[in-house]
PDB file of C-alpha atoms and ligand atoms in Angstrom:
ATOM      1  CA  MET P 240     112.277 141.633 129.519  1.00 66.00           C
ATOM      2  CA  THR P 241     115.695 141.055 127.958  1.00 77.00           C
ATOM      3  CA  ASN P 242     116.066 140.008 124.358  1.00 82.00           C
ATOM      4  CA  LYS P 243     117.524 136.718 125.546  1.00 80.00           C
ATOM      5  CA  SER P 244     114.532 135.750 127.656  1.00 87.00           C
ATOM      6  CA  ALA P 245     112.115 136.909 124.936  1.00 90.00           C
ATOM      7  CA  PHE P 246     113.938 134.622 122.501  1.00 91.00           C
ATOM      8  CA  TYR P 247     113.759 131.746 124.977  1.00 89.00           C
ATOM      9  CA  ILE P 248     110.021 132.228 125.444  1.00 91.00           C
ATOM     10  CA  SER P 249     109.568 132.296 121.666  1.00 92.00           C
ATOM     11  CA  SER P 250     111.410 128.944 121.465  1.00 92.00           C
ATOM     12  CA  LEU P 251     108.800 127.547 123.875  1.00 92.00           C
ATOM     13  CA  VAL P 252     105.829 129.064 122.110  1.00 94.00           C
ATOM     14  CA  ILE P 253     106.871 128.221 118.549  1.00 94.00           C
ATOM     15  CA  VAL P 254     106.178 124.481 118.973  1.00 93.00           C
ATOM     16  CA  PRO P 255     102.483 124.737 119.954  1.00 94.00           C
ATOM     17  CA  VAL P 256     101.945 127.588 117.483  1.00 95.00           C
ATOM     18  CA  LEU P 257     103.365 125.523 114.627  1.00 94.00           C
ATOM     19  CA  PHE P 258     101.395 122.417 115.658  1.00 93.00           C
ATOM     20  CA  VAL P 259      98.156 124.404 115.492  1.00 94.00           C
ATOM     21  CA  LEU P 260      99.121 126.108 112.207  1.00 95.00           C
ATOM     22  CA  PHE P 261     100.147 122.863 110.493  1.00 93.00           C
ATOM     23  CA  TYR P 262      96.958 121.236 111.723  1.00 92.00           C
ATOM     24  CA  ALA P 263      94.857 124.014 110.222  1.00 91.00           C
ATOM     25  CA  VAL P 264      96.842 123.871 106.978  1.00 90.00           C
ATOM     26  CA  ARG P 265      96.329 120.094 106.696  1.00 86.00           C
ATOM     27  CA  PHE P 266      92.656 120.335 107.460  1.00 84.00           C
ATOM     28  CA  VAL P 267      92.009 123.127 104.982  1.00 85.00           C
ATOM     29  CA  GLY P 268      94.224 121.435 102.383  1.00 84.00           C
ATOM     30  CA  ARG P 269      92.291 118.169 102.657  1.00 80.00           C
ATOM     31  CA  VAL P 270      88.911 119.885 102.552  1.00 81.00           C
ATOM     32  CA  TYR P 271      89.867 121.757  99.370  1.00 84.00           C
ATOM     33  CA  ALA P 272      91.815 118.807  97.894  1.00 83.00           C
ATOM     34  CA  VAL P 273      94.944 120.907  97.333  1.00 84.00           C
ATOM     35  CA  ASP P 274      96.854 117.612  97.084  1.00 82.00           C
ATOM     36  CA  GLN P 275      95.552 117.262  93.532  1.00 83.00           C
ATOM     37  CA  TRP P 276      97.726 120.203  92.497  1.00 87.00           C
ATOM     38  CA  LEU P 277     100.851 119.404  94.462  1.00 88.00           C
ATOM     39  CA  PRO P 278     100.825 115.980  96.128  1.00 89.00           C
ATOM     40  CA  LYS P 279     102.053 116.043  99.748  1.00 90.00           C
ATOM     41  CA  TRP P 280     102.246 119.836  99.632  1.00 92.00           C
ATOM     42  CA  ASP P 281     101.352 120.048 103.334  1.00 90.00           C
ATOM     43  CA  THR P 282     104.221 117.749 104.314  1.00 93.00           C
ATOM     44  CA  LEU P 283     106.590 119.732 102.070  1.00 94.00           C
ATOM     45  CA  LEU P 284     105.414 122.917 103.819  1.00 94.00           C
ATOM     46  CA  ILE P 285     106.124 121.401 107.248  1.00 95.00           C
ATOM     47  CA  LEU P 286     109.610 120.329 106.107  1.00 96.00           C
ATOM     48  CA  ALA P 287     110.335 123.801 104.643  1.00 96.00           C
ATOM     49  CA  THR P 288     109.172 125.466 107.880  1.00 96.00           C
ATOM     50  CA  MET P 289     111.366 123.087 109.887  1.00 96.00           C
ATOM     51  CA  ILE P 290     114.385 124.188 107.819  1.00 96.00           C
ATOM     52  CA  VAL P 291     113.608 127.859 108.592  1.00 97.00           C
ATOM     53  CA  VAL P 292     113.159 127.046 112.307  1.00 96.00           C
ATOM     54  CA  GLU P 293     116.544 125.268 112.266  1.00 96.00           C
ATOM     55  CA  ARG P 294     118.181 128.473 110.941  1.00 96.00           C
ATOM     56  CA  ILE P 295     116.562 130.705 113.612  1.00 96.00           C
ATOM     57  CA  TYR P 296     116.805 128.464 116.690  1.00 94.00           C
ATOM     58  CA  THR P 297     120.259 127.025 116.087  1.00 93.00           C
ATOM     59  CA  TYR P 298     121.045 123.900 118.071  1.00 91.00           C
ATOM     60  CA  ARG P 299     124.365 123.873 119.910  1.00 89.00           C
ATOM     61  CA  TYR P 300     125.249 120.283 118.960  1.00 90.00           C
ATOM     62  CA  ALA P 301     124.127 120.649 115.321  1.00 91.00           C
ATOM     63  CA  VAL P 302     126.095 118.518 112.854  1.00 91.00           C
ATOM     64  CA  SER P 303     126.135 119.489 109.170  1.00 91.00           C
ATOM     65  CA  GLN P 304     124.258 117.002 106.992  1.00 88.00           C
ATOM     66  CA  ARG P 305     125.631 118.412 103.739  1.00 91.00           C
ATOM     67  CA  SER P 306     127.742 115.341 102.957  1.00 91.00           C
ATOM     68  CA  VAL P 307     124.624 113.124 102.955  1.00 91.00           C
ATOM     69  CA  LEU P 308     122.248 115.585 101.289  1.00 95.00           C
ATOM     70  CA  ALA P 309     121.863 113.533  98.087  1.00 94.00           C
ATOM     71  CA  ARG P 310     121.011 110.411 100.128  1.00 94.00           C
ATOM     72  CA  ASP P 311     118.530 112.481 102.165  1.00 95.00           C
ATOM     73  CA  LEU P 312     116.799 113.854  99.077  1.00 96.00           C
ATOM     74  CA  ILE P 313     116.416 110.396  97.521  1.00 96.00           C
ATOM     75  CA  ALA P 314     115.061 108.945 100.784  1.00 96.00           C
ATOM     76  CA  ASN P 315     112.561 111.821 101.102  1.00 96.00           C
ATOM     77  CA  VAL P 316     111.247 111.386  97.575  1.00 96.00           C
ATOM     78  CA  VAL P 317     110.998 107.586  97.905  1.00 96.00           C
ATOM     79  CA  ASN P 318     109.222 107.555 101.275  1.00 96.00           C
ATOM     80  CA  LEU P 319     106.974 110.526 100.472  1.00 95.00           C
ATOM     81  CA  TYR P 320     105.873 109.486  96.993  1.00 95.00           C
ATOM     82  CA  VAL P 321     106.628 105.802  96.390  1.00 96.00           C
ATOM     83  CA  THR P 322     106.545 103.784  99.622  1.00 95.00           C
ATOM     84  CA  GLY P 323     102.887 104.479 100.439  1.00 92.00           C
ATOM     85  CA  ALA P 324     101.648 103.650  96.943  1.00 92.00           C
ATOM     86  CA  VAL P 325     103.678 100.437  96.638  1.00 95.00           C
ATOM     87  CA  THR P 326     102.695  99.321 100.158  1.00 94.00           C
ATOM     88  CA  GLY P 327      99.053  99.923  99.272  1.00 92.00           C
ATOM     89  CA  MET P 328      99.374  97.791  96.136  1.00 92.00           C
ATOM     90  CA  VAL P 329     100.964  94.936  98.077  1.00 92.00           C
ATOM     91  CA  VAL P 330      99.077  95.081 101.370  1.00 89.00           C
ATOM     92  CA  LEU P 331      95.566  96.253 100.423  1.00 88.00           C
ATOM     93  CA  PRO P 332      94.630  93.095  98.448  1.00 87.00           C
ATOM     94  CA  VAL P 333      95.669  91.022 101.474  1.00 85.00           C
ATOM     95  CA  LEU P 334      93.783  93.266 103.916  1.00 83.00           C
ATOM     96  CA  LEU P 335      90.690  93.085 101.707  1.00 81.00           C
ATOM     97  CA  PHE P 336      91.005  89.360 100.920  1.00 78.00           C
ATOM     98  CA  PHE P 337      90.933  88.092 104.482  1.00 71.00           C
ATOM     99  CA  PRO P 338      87.796  89.845 105.649  1.00 64.00           C
ATOM    100  CA  GLU P 339      86.129  88.918 102.328  1.00 63.00           C
ATOM    101  CA  HIS P 340      86.782  85.227 102.709  1.00 63.00           C
ATOM    102  CA  PHE P 341      87.119  84.479 106.365  1.00 57.00           C
ATOM    103  CA  LEU P 342      85.244  84.826 109.567  1.00 55.00           C
ATOM    104  CA  ALA P 343      86.285  88.381 110.334  1.00 58.00           C
ATOM    105  CA  ARG P 344      84.336  89.773 107.389  1.00 55.00           C
ATOM    106  CA  LYS P 345      80.957  89.977 109.027  1.00 57.00           C
ATOM    107  CA  ALA P 346      82.380  91.259 112.272  1.00 60.00           C
ATOM    108  CA  ILE P 347      84.391  93.992 110.573  1.00 59.00           C
ATOM    109  CA  LEU P 348      81.699  95.116 108.164  1.00 56.00           C
ATOM    110  CA  ALA P 349      79.083  95.006 110.902  1.00 55.00           C
ATOM    111  CA  SER P 350      81.271  97.060 113.178  1.00 57.00           C
ATOM    112  CA  ALA P 351      81.978  99.563 110.409  1.00 53.00           C
ATOM    113  CA  GLY P 352      78.402 100.709 110.491  1.00 57.00           C
ATOM    114  CA  GLN P 353      78.462 100.875 114.259  1.00 68.00           C
ATOM    115  CA  LEU P 354      81.768 102.519 114.979  1.00 78.00           C
ATOM    116  CA  GLY P 355      79.992 105.215 116.879  1.00 85.00           C
ATOM    117  CA  PRO P 356      79.830 108.971 116.582  1.00 90.00           C
ATOM    118  CA  VAL P 357      82.735 110.955 115.143  1.00 90.00           C
ATOM    119  CA  TRP P 358      83.725 112.384 118.536  1.00 92.00           C
ATOM    120  CA  LEU P 359      84.308 108.795 119.715  1.00 93.00           C
ATOM    121  CA  GLN P 360      85.989 107.575 116.506  1.00 93.00           C
ATOM    122  CA  VAL P 361      88.616 110.353 116.681  1.00 94.00           C
ATOM    123  CA  PRO P 362      90.168 109.253 120.012  1.00 95.00           C
ATOM    124  CA  VAL P 363      89.852 105.583 118.959  1.00 94.00           C
ATOM    125  CA  ILE P 364      91.899 106.348 115.806  1.00 95.00           C
ATOM    126  CA  LEU P 365      94.440 108.445 117.727  1.00 96.00           C
ATOM    127  CA  LEU P 366      94.963 105.794 120.387  1.00 96.00           C
ATOM    128  CA  SER P 367      95.052 102.772 118.071  1.00 95.00           C
ATOM    129  CA  VAL P 368      97.393 104.412 115.529  1.00 96.00           C
ATOM    130  CA  SER P 369      99.823 105.635 118.175  1.00 97.00           C
ATOM    131  CA  LEU P 370      99.744 102.377 120.157  1.00 97.00           C
ATOM    132  CA  PHE P 371     100.435 100.337 117.001  1.00 97.00           C
ATOM    133  CA  ARG P 372     103.277 102.626 115.981  1.00 97.00           C
ATOM    134  CA  TYR P 373     104.780 102.597 119.488  1.00 98.00           C
ATOM    135  CA  TRP P 374     104.971  98.786 119.557  1.00 98.00           C
ATOM    136  CA  MET P 375     106.048  98.437 115.931  1.00 98.00           C
ATOM    137  CA  HIS P 376     108.844 100.907 116.634  1.00 98.00           C
ATOM    138  CA  ARG P 377     109.864  98.977 119.774  1.00 98.00           C
ATOM    139  CA  TRP P 378     109.993  95.743 117.779  1.00 98.00           C
ATOM    140  CA  GLN P 379     112.041  97.532 115.121  1.00 97.00           C
ATOM    141  CA  HIS P 380     114.687  97.936 117.806  1.00 97.00           C
ATOM    142  CA  SER P 381     114.417  94.504 119.432  1.00 96.00           C
ATOM    143  CA  ILE P 382     113.880  92.055 116.520  1.00 97.00           C
ATOM    144  CA  ALA P 383     117.090  91.480 114.549  1.00 95.00           C
ATOM    145  CA  PHE P 384     115.676  91.594 110.991  1.00 94.00           C
ATOM    146  CA  LEU P 385     113.557  94.661 111.734  1.00 97.00           C
ATOM    147  CA  TRP P 386     116.575  96.340 113.339  1.00 96.00           C
ATOM    148  CA  ALA P 387     118.681  95.625 110.245  1.00 94.00           C
ATOM    149  CA  LEU P 388     116.154  97.754 108.316  1.00 96.00           C
ATOM    150  CA  HIS P 389     115.577 100.389 111.016  1.00 96.00           C
ATOM    151  CA  SER P 390     119.224 100.840 111.980  1.00 95.00           C
ATOM    152  CA  TYR P 391     119.854 103.113 108.972  1.00 94.00           C
ATOM    153  CA  HIS P 392     117.452 105.684 110.460  1.00 96.00           C
ATOM    154  CA  HIS P 393     119.681 105.613 113.540  1.00 96.00           C
ATOM    155  CA  ARG P 394     122.946 106.178 111.715  1.00 95.00           C
ATOM    156  CA  VAL P 395     122.153 109.865 111.079  1.00 95.00           C
ATOM    157  CA  THR P 396     124.417 112.153 113.099  1.00 94.00           C
ATOM    158  CA  ASP P 397     121.844 114.859 113.820  1.00 95.00           C
ATOM    159  CA  LEU P 398     118.088 115.238 113.609  1.00 96.00           C
ATOM    160  CA  GLN P 399     117.174 117.639 110.851  1.00 95.00           C
ATOM    161  CA  ALA P 400     114.262 118.232 108.501  1.00 95.00           C
ATOM    162  CA  THR P 401     116.322 116.735 105.698  1.00 96.00           C
ATOM    163  CA  ASN P 402     116.584 113.304 107.360  1.00 95.00           C
ATOM    164  CA  THR P 403     113.003 113.023 108.616  1.00 96.00           C
ATOM    165  CA  TYR P 404     112.279 110.447 105.905  1.00 96.00           C
ATOM    166  CA  VAL P 405     115.641 108.688 105.914  1.00 96.00           C
ATOM    167  CA  SER P 406     114.438 105.143 106.496  1.00 96.00           C
ATOM    168  CA  HIS P 407     114.454 101.905 104.577  1.00 96.00           C
ATOM    169  CA  PRO P 408     111.105 101.856 102.680  1.00 96.00           C
ATOM    170  CA  ILE P 409     110.037  98.588 104.360  1.00 96.00           C
ATOM    171  CA  ASP P 410     110.971 100.016 107.776  1.00 96.00           C
ATOM    172  CA  PHE P 411     109.010 103.159 106.920  1.00 96.00           C
ATOM    173  CA  ALA P 412     105.956 101.256 105.663  1.00 96.00           C
ATOM    174  CA  LEU P 413     105.753  98.999 108.719  1.00 96.00           C
ATOM    175  CA  ARG P 414     105.679 101.978 111.073  1.00 95.00           C
ATOM    176  CA  ASN P 415     103.969 104.671 109.030  1.00 94.00           C
ATOM    177  CA  VAL P 416     101.784 103.201 106.269  1.00 94.00           C
ATOM    178  CA  ILE P 417     100.179  99.878 107.207  1.00 93.00           C
ATOM    179  CA  ILE P 418      98.128 101.082 110.163  1.00 92.00           C
ATOM    180  CA  PHE P 419      96.515 103.785 108.006  1.00 91.00           C
ATOM    181  CA  LEU P 420      95.573 101.201 105.368  1.00 90.00           C
ATOM    182  CA  VAL P 421      93.975  99.120 108.128  1.00 89.00           C
ATOM    183  CA  LEU P 422      91.979 102.185 109.251  1.00 86.00           C
ATOM    184  CA  GLY P 423      90.716 102.674 105.718  1.00 83.00           C
ATOM    185  CA  VAL P 424      89.676  99.020 105.404  1.00 84.00           C
ATOM    186  CA  ILE P 425      87.864  98.998 108.755  1.00 83.00           C
ATOM    187  CA  GLY P 426      85.806 101.907 107.497  1.00 82.00           C
ATOM    188  CA  PHE P 427      86.105 104.750 109.961  1.00 88.00           C
ATOM    189  CA  SER P 428      84.178 107.878 109.115  1.00 87.00           C
ATOM    190  CA  PRO P 429      86.115 110.042 106.612  1.00 86.00           C
ATOM    191  CA  LEU P 430      85.510 113.036 108.875  1.00 89.00           C
ATOM    192  CA  ALA P 431      86.983 111.213 111.879  1.00 91.00           C
ATOM    193  CA  ILE P 432      90.034 110.261 109.782  1.00 89.00           C
ATOM    194  CA  LEU P 433      90.319 113.849 108.548  1.00 88.00           C
ATOM    195  CA  ILE P 434      90.335 115.169 112.104  1.00 91.00           C
ATOM    196  CA  ALA P 435      92.547 112.500 113.665  1.00 92.00           C
ATOM    197  CA  VAL P 436      95.241 111.719 111.097  1.00 90.00           C
ATOM    198  CA  PRO P 437      96.896 115.175 110.934  1.00 90.00           C
ATOM    199  CA  ALA P 438      97.242 115.114 114.723  1.00 89.00           C
ATOM    200  CA  THR P 439      99.213 111.859 114.487  1.00 91.00           C
ATOM    201  CA  ASN P 440     101.298 112.898 111.483  1.00 91.00           C
ATOM    202  CA  ILE P 441     102.371 116.425 112.302  1.00 94.00           C
ATOM    203  CA  SER P 442     104.181 115.733 115.550  1.00 91.00           C
ATOM    204  CA  GLY P 443     105.765 112.629 113.975  1.00 93.00           C
ATOM    205  CA  ILE P 444     107.265 114.754 111.213  1.00 95.00           C
ATOM    206  CA  PHE P 445     108.094 117.752 113.384  1.00 95.00           C
ATOM    207  CA  SER P 446     109.918 115.516 115.907  1.00 96.00           C
ATOM    208  CA  HIS P 447     112.852 115.587 113.461  1.00 96.00           C
ATOM    209  CA  CYS P 448     113.204 119.383 113.517  1.00 96.00           C
ATOM    210  CA  GLY P 449     116.852 120.191 114.214  1.00 95.00           C
ATOM    211  CA  GLY P 450     116.123 123.593 115.779  1.00 95.00           C
ATOM    212  CA  ASP P 451     116.605 124.227 119.490  1.00 95.00           C
ATOM    213  CA  VAL P 452     112.881 124.515 120.127  1.00 96.00           C
ATOM    214  CA  LYS P 453     111.504 123.734 123.573  1.00 94.00           C
ATOM    215  CA  GLY P 454     108.630 121.363 124.194  1.00 93.00           C
ATOM    216  CA  GLY P 455     107.891 122.413 127.785  1.00 92.00           C
ATOM    217  CA  LEU P 456     104.897 120.484 129.111  1.00 93.00           C
ATOM    218  CA  LEU P 457     104.102 119.291 125.570  1.00 94.00           C
ATOM    219  CA  ASN P 458     107.064 116.907 125.926  1.00 96.00           C
ATOM    220  CA  TYR P 459     104.822 114.724 128.083  1.00 96.00           C
ATOM    221  CA  LEU P 460     102.092 114.516 125.471  1.00 96.00           C
ATOM    222  CA  PHE P 461     103.785 114.801 122.069  1.00 96.00           C
ATOM    223  CA  VAL P 462     107.040 113.498 120.634  1.00 97.00           C
ATOM    224  CA  THR P 463     108.760 116.871 120.330  1.00 96.00           C
ATOM    225  CA  PRO P 464     112.305 117.277 118.948  1.00 96.00           C
ATOM    226  CA  GLU P 465     113.579 117.335 122.565  1.00 96.00           C
ATOM    227  CA  VAL P 466     111.968 113.947 123.203  1.00 97.00           C
ATOM    228  CA  HIS P 467     112.933 112.310 119.893  1.00 97.00           C
ATOM    229  CA  ARG P 468     116.579 113.430 120.162  1.00 97.00           C
ATOM    230  CA  TRP P 469     117.012 111.091 123.135  1.00 97.00           C
ATOM    231  CA  HIS P 470     115.661 108.232 121.008  1.00 98.00           C
ATOM    232  CA  HIS P 471     118.594 108.932 118.656  1.00 97.00           C
ATOM    233  CA  SER P 472     121.230 109.374 121.349  1.00 96.00           C
ATOM    234  CA  ALA P 473     124.464 107.521 120.527  1.00 95.00           C
ATOM    235  CA  ASN P 474     124.649 106.690 124.225  1.00 95.00           C
ATOM    236  CA  VAL P 475     121.491 104.860 125.258  1.00 95.00           C
ATOM    237  CA  PRO P 476     120.526 106.007 128.770  1.00 95.00           C
ATOM    238  CA  GLU P 477     121.436 103.374 131.336  1.00 94.00           C
ATOM    239  CA  GLY P 478     118.748 100.800 132.027  1.00 94.00           C
ATOM    240  CA  TYR P 479     116.818 101.533 128.810  1.00 95.00           C
ATOM    241  CA  GLY P 480     117.966  98.516 126.769  1.00 93.00           C
ATOM    242  CA  HIS P 481     117.860  99.196 123.029  1.00 95.00           C
ATOM    243  CA  SER P 482     116.593 102.780 123.295  1.00 96.00           C
ATOM    244  CA  CYS P 483     114.036 105.091 124.895  1.00 97.00           C
ATOM    245  CA  ASN P 484     111.153 107.267 123.633  1.00 98.00           C
ATOM    246  CA  TYR P 485     109.734 104.904 120.985  1.00 98.00           C
ATOM    247  CA  GLY P 486     106.526 106.897 120.461  1.00 97.00           C
ATOM    248  CA  VAL P 487     106.104 108.282 116.952  1.00 97.00           C
ATOM    249  CA  GLU P 488     103.603 111.033 117.754  1.00 96.00           C
ATOM    250  CA  PHE P 489     102.587 110.790 121.428  1.00 97.00           C
ATOM    251  CA  SER P 490     104.952 110.366 124.345  1.00 97.00           C
ATOM    252  CA  PHE P 491     102.367 109.105 126.833  1.00 97.00           C
ATOM    253  CA  TRP P 492     102.759 105.486 125.656  1.00 97.00           C
ATOM    254  CA  ASP P 493     106.437 105.695 126.659  1.00 98.00           C
ATOM    255  CA  ILE P 494     105.440 107.125 130.027  1.00 98.00           C
ATOM    256  CA  LEU P 495     102.892 104.308 130.470  1.00 98.00           C
ATOM    257  CA  PHE P 496     105.247 101.496 129.413  1.00 97.00           C
ATOM    258  CA  GLY P 497     108.295 102.851 131.259  1.00 97.00           C
ATOM    259  CA  THR P 498     110.408 103.760 128.222  1.00 97.00           C
ATOM    260  CA  PHE P 499     110.206 107.550 128.549  1.00 98.00           C
ATOM    261  CA  TYR P 500     113.476 109.390 129.157  1.00 98.00           C
ATOM    262  CA  LEU P 501     113.905 113.158 129.356  1.00 97.00           C
ATOM    263  CA  PRO P 502     116.301 114.451 132.004  1.00 97.00           C
ATOM    264  CA  GLU P 503     115.751 118.039 133.128  1.00 94.00           C
ATOM    265  CA  LYS P 504     117.885 120.641 134.830  1.00 92.00           C
ATOM    266  CA  ASN P 505     116.088 123.565 136.487  1.00 87.00           C
ATOM    267  CA  GLY P 506     112.936 122.685 134.569  1.00 83.00           C
ATOM    268  CA  VAL P 507     114.694 122.690 131.192  1.00 89.00           C
ATOM    269  CA  ALA P 508     115.066 119.464 129.205  1.00 93.00           C
ATOM    270  CA  GLU P 509     118.667 118.381 128.651  1.00 95.00           C
ATOM    271  CA  SER P 510     120.027 117.252 125.276  1.00 95.00           C
ATOM    272  CA  PRO P 511     122.043 114.162 124.416  1.00 95.00           C
ATOM    273  CA  GLU P 512     125.615 115.119 123.565  1.00 91.00           C
ATOM    274  CA  ARG P 513     125.854 112.996 120.476  1.00 93.00           C
ATOM    275  CA  ILE P 514     123.325 111.619 118.034  1.00 94.00           C
ATOM    276  CA  GLY P 515     124.174 108.519 116.075  1.00 95.00           C
ATOM    277  CA  TYR P 516     124.150 104.740 115.932  1.00 95.00           C
ATOM    278  CA  PRO P 517     123.589 103.362 119.452  1.00 93.00           C
ATOM    279  CA  GLY P 518     126.982 102.600 120.905  1.00 88.00           C
ATOM    280  CA  GLY P 519     128.506 104.691 118.131  1.00 79.00           C
ATOM    281  CA  GLN P 520     130.125 101.881 116.131  1.00 82.00           C
ATOM    282  CA  LEU P 521     128.622 102.645 112.711  1.00 91.00           C
ATOM    283  CA  PRO P 522     128.995 105.914 110.762  1.00 92.00           C
ATOM    284  CA  ASP P 523     126.149 107.378 108.703  1.00 91.00           C
ATOM    285  CA  GLU P 524     125.525 105.654 105.364  1.00 91.00           C
ATOM    286  CA  SER P 525     125.674 108.185 102.534  1.00 92.00           C
ATOM    287  CA  ASN P 526     124.960 105.641  99.776  1.00 92.00           C
ATOM    288  CA  TYR P 527     121.199 105.187  99.306  1.00 94.00           C
ATOM    289  CA  LEU P 528     121.660 101.933  97.364  1.00 92.00           C
ATOM    290  CA  LYS P 529     123.418 100.424 100.364  1.00 92.00           C
ATOM    291  CA  LEU P 530     120.703 101.638 102.730  1.00 92.00           C
ATOM    292  CA  LEU P 531     118.137 100.047 100.417  1.00 93.00           C
ATOM    293  CA  LEU P 532     119.837  96.792  99.484  1.00 92.00           C
ATOM    294  CA  VAL P 533     122.300  95.748 102.199  1.00 91.00           C
ATOM    295  CA  PRO P 534     119.617  94.798 104.781  1.00 91.00           C
ATOM    296  CA  LEU P 535     117.912  92.648 102.111  1.00 92.00           C
ATOM    297  CA  LYS P 536     121.288  91.068 101.223  1.00 89.00           C
ATOM    298  CA  LEU P 537     120.893  92.356  97.660  1.00 86.00           C
ATOM    299  CA  TYR P 538     123.668  94.945  97.533  1.00 80.00           C
ATOM    300  CA  GLY P 539     126.356  92.492  96.381  1.00 79.00           C
ATOM    301  CA  PRO P 540     124.494  91.160  93.311  1.00 76.00           C
ATOM    302  CA  VAL P 541     123.137  94.575  92.284  1.00 76.00           C
ATOM    303  CA  SER P 542     126.463  96.384  92.647  1.00 75.00           C
ATOM    304  CA  TRP P 543     128.060  93.635  90.551  1.00 74.00           C
ATOM    305  CA  LEU P 544     125.440  94.246  87.827  1.00 74.00           C
ATOM    306  CA  THR P 545     125.811  98.028  87.915  1.00 71.00           C
ATOM    307  CA  GLN P 546     129.598  98.039  87.941  1.00 72.00           C
ATOM    308  CA  ALA P 547     129.851  99.263  84.382  1.00 64.00           C
ATOM    309  CA  LEU P 548     127.150 101.927  84.711  1.00 68.00           C
ATOM    310  CA  PRO P 549     127.865 105.525  85.727  1.00 65.00           C
ATOM    311  CA  MET P 550     125.669 106.353  88.737  1.00 66.00           C
ATOM    312  CA  PRO P 551     124.247 109.740  89.789  1.00 66.00           C
ATOM    313  CA  LYS P 552     125.510 111.293  93.018  1.00 65.00           C
ATOM    314  CA  GLY P 553     124.087 109.621  96.090  1.00 66.00           C
ATOM    315  CA  LEU P 554     123.701 106.298  94.308  1.00 64.00           C
ATOM    316  CA  GLU P 555     127.345 105.817  93.320  1.00 62.00           C
ATOM    317  CA  ARG P 556     129.198 102.780  94.456  1.00 56.00           C
ATOM    318  CA  GLN P 557     131.793 103.430  97.114  1.00 55.00           C
ATOM    319  CA  PRO P 558     134.984 101.568  97.775  1.00 53.00           C
ATOM    320  CA  SER P 559     133.921  98.678  99.953  1.00 49.00           C
ATOM    321  CA  ALA P 560     134.591  99.152 103.655  1.00 45.00           C
ATOM    322  CA  LYS P 561     137.267  97.031 105.223  1.00 40.00           C
TER     323      LYS P 561
HETATM  324 ZN1   ZN W 285     114.050 104.056 116.307  1.00 86.33          ZN
HETATM  325 ZN1   ZN W 286     113.994 109.619 114.096  1.00 86.33          ZN
END
């Protein structure tokens, strides 16, 4: 076997191997509560591994993200450590209030005790989480206000570990936080959540790996980097409307609802030539304050207030675009 074909095979094998490894790491980490020592350590480990994979399996259309690194770091910290907590504070009282005071209470609490054995709860969690996220993500492309928030995730010019969490916090919470709060309120077994949630999270995170890793048959089950890259293509495939491949973790919802797109040549998935804002009209936004405030129409007032203040890199005001 030549070195070249051995390398190619390794690019096919690395994806399932990493999925299994990350899954084991998450499971063990949760069981031993490692999060107490370094919150989100398992996610940080996945991101660090993705960066290494990007260096080994270099992608031929890779675009340097160095000029937006400060924005990326801020977005990562906010969505990893702040968005979930704030969303919980805002949404949990509402989620708890309605079942407490209205008709659904009895039904939900009654069902909580009768959600069935763990082996049944696991697929129920996997299917409901991924179906919710698929449709939320589709709406984030088709409903104008949601697109105003989500569009910043689509202005990145390449998929890389560093921009996995580049999203407006509200956009991020709608797709990635709320459904898990709902699961908690419904009262699934902690063991079922422990088994199911890593399976939904790992492929969602790893889908942003910028390395030239091959999904093979996994492309039809999981949202691999090969699948998610087409979701970010600057040229939306013809006939696909706003975009394709809306799944966050599993690609079978796209296959079922007719939004899956992955062209192949000789059994190998092809790549989009350019990643960026659909249609290509808008460049990436390097200013995190703009990403955060422009869609809420708050950038004008806040930038007026902060005019006199020196801002750290990544938050600085930029000359306004013409
Ligand atoms: Zn999207
Ligand atoms: Zn993405």
